[in-house]
PDB file of C-alpha atoms in Angstrom:
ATOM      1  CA  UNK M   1       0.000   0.000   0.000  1.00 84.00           C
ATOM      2  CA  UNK M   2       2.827   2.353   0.918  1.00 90.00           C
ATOM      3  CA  UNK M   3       4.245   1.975  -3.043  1.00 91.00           C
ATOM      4  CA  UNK M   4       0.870   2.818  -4.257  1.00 92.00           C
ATOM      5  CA  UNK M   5       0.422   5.796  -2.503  1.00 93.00           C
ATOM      6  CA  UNK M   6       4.040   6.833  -3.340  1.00 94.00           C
ATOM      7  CA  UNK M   7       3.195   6.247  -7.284  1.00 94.00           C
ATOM      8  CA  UNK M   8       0.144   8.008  -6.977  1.00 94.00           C
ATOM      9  CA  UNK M   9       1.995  10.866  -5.707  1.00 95.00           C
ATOM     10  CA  UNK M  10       4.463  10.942  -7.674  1.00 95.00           C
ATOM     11  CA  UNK M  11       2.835   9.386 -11.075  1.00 95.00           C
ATOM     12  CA  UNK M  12      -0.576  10.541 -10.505  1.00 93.00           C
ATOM     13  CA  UNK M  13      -3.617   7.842  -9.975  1.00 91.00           C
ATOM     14  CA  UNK M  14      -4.584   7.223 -13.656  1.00 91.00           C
ATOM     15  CA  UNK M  15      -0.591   6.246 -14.865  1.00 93.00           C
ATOM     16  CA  UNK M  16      -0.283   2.714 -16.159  1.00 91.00           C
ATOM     17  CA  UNK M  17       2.301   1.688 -13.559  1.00 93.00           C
ATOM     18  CA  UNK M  18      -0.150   2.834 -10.630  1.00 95.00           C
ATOM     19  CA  UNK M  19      -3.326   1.316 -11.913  1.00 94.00           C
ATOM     20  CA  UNK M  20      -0.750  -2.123 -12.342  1.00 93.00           C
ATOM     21  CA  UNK M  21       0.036  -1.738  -8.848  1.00 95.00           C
ATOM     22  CA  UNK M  22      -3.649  -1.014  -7.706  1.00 95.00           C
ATOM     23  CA  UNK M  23      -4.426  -4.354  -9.932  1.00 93.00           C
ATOM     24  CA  UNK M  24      -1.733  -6.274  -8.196  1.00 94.00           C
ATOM     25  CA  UNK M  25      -2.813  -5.079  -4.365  1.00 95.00           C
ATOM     26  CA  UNK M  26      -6.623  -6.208  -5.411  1.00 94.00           C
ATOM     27  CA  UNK M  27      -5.760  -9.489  -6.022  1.00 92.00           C
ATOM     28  CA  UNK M  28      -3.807  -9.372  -2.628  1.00 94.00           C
ATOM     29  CA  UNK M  29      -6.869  -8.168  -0.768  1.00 95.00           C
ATOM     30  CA  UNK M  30      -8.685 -10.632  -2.217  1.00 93.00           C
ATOM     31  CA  UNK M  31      -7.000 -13.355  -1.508  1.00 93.00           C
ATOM     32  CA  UNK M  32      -6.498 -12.572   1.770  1.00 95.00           C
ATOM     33  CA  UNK M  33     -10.649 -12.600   2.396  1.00 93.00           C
ATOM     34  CA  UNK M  34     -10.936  -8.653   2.195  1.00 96.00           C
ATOM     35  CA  UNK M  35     -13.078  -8.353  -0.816  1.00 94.00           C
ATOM     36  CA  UNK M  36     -14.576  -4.905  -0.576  1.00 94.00           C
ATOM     37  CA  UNK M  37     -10.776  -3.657  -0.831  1.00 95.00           C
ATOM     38  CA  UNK M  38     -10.398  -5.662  -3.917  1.00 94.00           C
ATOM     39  CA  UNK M  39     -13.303  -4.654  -5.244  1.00 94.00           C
ATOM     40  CA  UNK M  40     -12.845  -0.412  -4.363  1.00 94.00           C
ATOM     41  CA  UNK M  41      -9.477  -0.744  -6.038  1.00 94.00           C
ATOM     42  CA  UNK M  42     -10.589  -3.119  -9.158  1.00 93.00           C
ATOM     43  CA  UNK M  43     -13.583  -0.666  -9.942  1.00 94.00           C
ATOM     44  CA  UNK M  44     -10.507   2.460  -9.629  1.00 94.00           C
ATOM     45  CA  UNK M  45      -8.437   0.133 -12.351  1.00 94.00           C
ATOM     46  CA  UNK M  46     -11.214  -0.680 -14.694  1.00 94.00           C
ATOM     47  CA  UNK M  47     -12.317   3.006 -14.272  1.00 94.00           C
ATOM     48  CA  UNK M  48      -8.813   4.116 -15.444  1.00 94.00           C
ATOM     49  CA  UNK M  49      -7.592   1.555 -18.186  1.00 93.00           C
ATOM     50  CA  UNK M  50     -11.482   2.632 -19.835  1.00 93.00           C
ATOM     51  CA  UNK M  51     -10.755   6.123 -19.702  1.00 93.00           C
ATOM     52  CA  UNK M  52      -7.202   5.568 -21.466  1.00 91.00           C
ATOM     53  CA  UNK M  53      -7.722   2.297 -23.608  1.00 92.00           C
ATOM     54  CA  UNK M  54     -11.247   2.241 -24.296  1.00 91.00           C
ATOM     55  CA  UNK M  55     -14.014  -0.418 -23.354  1.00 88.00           C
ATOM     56  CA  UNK M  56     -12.675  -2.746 -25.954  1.00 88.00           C
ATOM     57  CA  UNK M  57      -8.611  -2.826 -24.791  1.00 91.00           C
ATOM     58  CA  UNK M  58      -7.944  -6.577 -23.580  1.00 91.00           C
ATOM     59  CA  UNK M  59      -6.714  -4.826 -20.242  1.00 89.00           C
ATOM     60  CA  UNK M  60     -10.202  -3.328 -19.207  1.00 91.00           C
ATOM     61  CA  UNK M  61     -11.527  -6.708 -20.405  1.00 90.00           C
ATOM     62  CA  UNK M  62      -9.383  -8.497 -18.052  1.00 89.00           C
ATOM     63  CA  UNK M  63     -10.080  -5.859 -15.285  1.00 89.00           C
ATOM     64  CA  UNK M  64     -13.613  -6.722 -15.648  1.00 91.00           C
ATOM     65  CA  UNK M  65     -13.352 -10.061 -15.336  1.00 89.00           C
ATOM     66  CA  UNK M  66     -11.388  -9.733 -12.673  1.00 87.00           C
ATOM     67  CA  UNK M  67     -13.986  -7.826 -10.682  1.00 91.00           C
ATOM     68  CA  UNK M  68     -16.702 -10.217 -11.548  1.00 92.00           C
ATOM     69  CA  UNK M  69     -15.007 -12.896 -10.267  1.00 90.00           C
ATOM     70  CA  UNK M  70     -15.048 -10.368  -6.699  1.00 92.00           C
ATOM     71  CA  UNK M  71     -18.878  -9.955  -7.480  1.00 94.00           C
ATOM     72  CA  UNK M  72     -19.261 -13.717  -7.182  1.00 93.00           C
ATOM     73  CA  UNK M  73     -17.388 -13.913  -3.955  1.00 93.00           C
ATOM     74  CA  UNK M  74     -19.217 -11.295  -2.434  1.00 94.00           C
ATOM     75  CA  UNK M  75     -22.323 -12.757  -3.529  1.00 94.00           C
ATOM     76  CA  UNK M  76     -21.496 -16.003  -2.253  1.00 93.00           C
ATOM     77  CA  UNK M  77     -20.832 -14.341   1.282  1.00 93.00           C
ATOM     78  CA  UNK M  78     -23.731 -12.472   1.081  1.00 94.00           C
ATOM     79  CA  UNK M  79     -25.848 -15.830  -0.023  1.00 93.00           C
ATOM     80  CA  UNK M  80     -23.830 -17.897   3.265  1.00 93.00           C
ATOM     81  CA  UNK M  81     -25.031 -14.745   5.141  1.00 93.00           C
ATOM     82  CA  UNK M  82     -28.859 -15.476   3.815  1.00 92.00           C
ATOM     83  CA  UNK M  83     -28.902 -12.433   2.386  1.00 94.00           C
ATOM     84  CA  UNK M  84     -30.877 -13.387  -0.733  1.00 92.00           C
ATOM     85  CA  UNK M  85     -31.686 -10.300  -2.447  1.00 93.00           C
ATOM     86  CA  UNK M  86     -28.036  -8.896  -1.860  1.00 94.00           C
ATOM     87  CA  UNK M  87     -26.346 -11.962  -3.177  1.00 94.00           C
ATOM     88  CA  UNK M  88     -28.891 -12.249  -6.387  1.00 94.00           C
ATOM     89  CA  UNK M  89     -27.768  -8.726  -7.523  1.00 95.00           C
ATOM     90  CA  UNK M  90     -24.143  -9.294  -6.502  1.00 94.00           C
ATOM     91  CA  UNK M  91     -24.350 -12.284  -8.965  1.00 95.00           C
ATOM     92  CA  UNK M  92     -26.427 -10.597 -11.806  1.00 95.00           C
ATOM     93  CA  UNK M  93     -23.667  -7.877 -11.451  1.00 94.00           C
ATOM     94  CA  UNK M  94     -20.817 -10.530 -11.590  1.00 93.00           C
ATOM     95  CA  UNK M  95     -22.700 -12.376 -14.586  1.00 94.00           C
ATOM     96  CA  UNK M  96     -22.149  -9.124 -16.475  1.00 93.00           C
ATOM     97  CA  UNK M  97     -18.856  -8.113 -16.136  1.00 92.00           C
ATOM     98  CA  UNK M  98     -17.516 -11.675 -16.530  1.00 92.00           C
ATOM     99  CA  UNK M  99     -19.565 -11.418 -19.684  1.00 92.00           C
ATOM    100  CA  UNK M 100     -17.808  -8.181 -20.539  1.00 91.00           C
ATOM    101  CA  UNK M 101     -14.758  -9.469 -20.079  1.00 90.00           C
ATOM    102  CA  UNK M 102     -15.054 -12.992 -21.019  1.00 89.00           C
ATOM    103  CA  UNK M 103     -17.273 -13.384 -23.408  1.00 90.00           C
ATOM    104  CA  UNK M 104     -21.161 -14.379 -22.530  1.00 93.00           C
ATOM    105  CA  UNK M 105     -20.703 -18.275 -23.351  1.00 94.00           C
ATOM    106  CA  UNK M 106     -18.031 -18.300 -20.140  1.00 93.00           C
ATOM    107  CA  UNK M 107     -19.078 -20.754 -17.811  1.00 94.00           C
ATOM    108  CA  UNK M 108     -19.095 -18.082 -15.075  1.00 93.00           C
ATOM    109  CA  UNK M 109     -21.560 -16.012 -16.623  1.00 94.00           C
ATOM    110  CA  UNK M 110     -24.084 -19.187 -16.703  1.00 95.00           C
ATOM    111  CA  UNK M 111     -23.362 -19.805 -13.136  1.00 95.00           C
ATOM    112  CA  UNK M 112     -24.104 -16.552 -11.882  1.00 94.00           C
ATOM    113  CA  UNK M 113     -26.972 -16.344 -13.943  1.00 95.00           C
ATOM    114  CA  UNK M 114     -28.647 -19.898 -12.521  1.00 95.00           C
ATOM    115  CA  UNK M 115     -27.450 -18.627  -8.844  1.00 93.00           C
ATOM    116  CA  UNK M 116     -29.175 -15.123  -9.303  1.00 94.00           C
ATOM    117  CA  UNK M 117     -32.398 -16.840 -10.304  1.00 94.00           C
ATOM    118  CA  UNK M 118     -32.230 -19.561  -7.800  1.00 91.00           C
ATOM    119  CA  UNK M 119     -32.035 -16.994  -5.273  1.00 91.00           C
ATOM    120  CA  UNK M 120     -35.221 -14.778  -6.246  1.00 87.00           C
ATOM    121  CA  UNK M 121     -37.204 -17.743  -6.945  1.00 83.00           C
ATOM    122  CA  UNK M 122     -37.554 -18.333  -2.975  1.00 61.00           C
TER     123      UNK M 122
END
C-alpha cells in the first residue's frame, strides 16, 4: 500500500504503472478474504484503463473479469449470510462483467446467472 500511494503521488492515480500496482494489491486483498478492498481498487483500475484504452482494450476486459469474479465472492458471502436479495444482484452484477470481459458463453456467466435466479425464486 505504501508503493501505491508513493506512485500516486508521484505518477498521478490514472498512470499505467499505478493502476498495475492497484491491480496487483486487489488481487492481494482478495485473496487474503478482504473483498470490498479488492473490489474499491478493481472498480478504480477498470475506471482508469477505460478512460485511457477504451471499453474494448484486452486490459479493461481483463479488469472486468477480474472484478466479476469479486462480485461472485461477495455474492457467495452475502448468499452464506442469507442475504438473498443482496447476493442475487451481486451475482447478476458478476454475470455481467464476466460477460464483458469474457465473453457471454463463459461458464461463469451461466453460473451466476442460474445462482441469481435460484435466489429470487424463494
Amino acid at each position: 500500500e505504501a508503493i501505491l500511494r508513493v506512485q500516486e503521488a508521484t505518477l498521478g492515480a490514472e498512470h499505467p504503472s499505478t493502476l498495475r500496482t492497484k491491480g496487483n494489491l486487489a488481487n492481494v486483498l482478495k485473496e487474503q478474504g478482504d473483498l470490498k478492498g479488492a473490489l474499491e481498487l478493481n472498480e478504480a483500475v477498470l475506471q482508469g484503463h477505460e478512460m485511457q484504452l477504451g471499453a474494448d482494450h484486452p486490459h479493461v476486459l481483463i479488469t472486468k473479469g477480474n472484478l466479476g469474479a469479486t462480485y461472485g465472492q461477495l455474492a457467495e458471502e452475502a448468499k452464506s449470510n442469507g442475504e438473498r436479495t443482496e447476493a442475487a444482484a451481486l451475482y447478476l452484477r458478476a454475470a455481467d462483467l464476466i460477460g464483458a470481459g469474457f465473453g457471454k458463453d463463459h461458464e461463469a456467466v451461466a453460473y451466476c446467472k442460474a445462482q441469481a435466479s435460484e435466489l429470487s425464486q424463494a
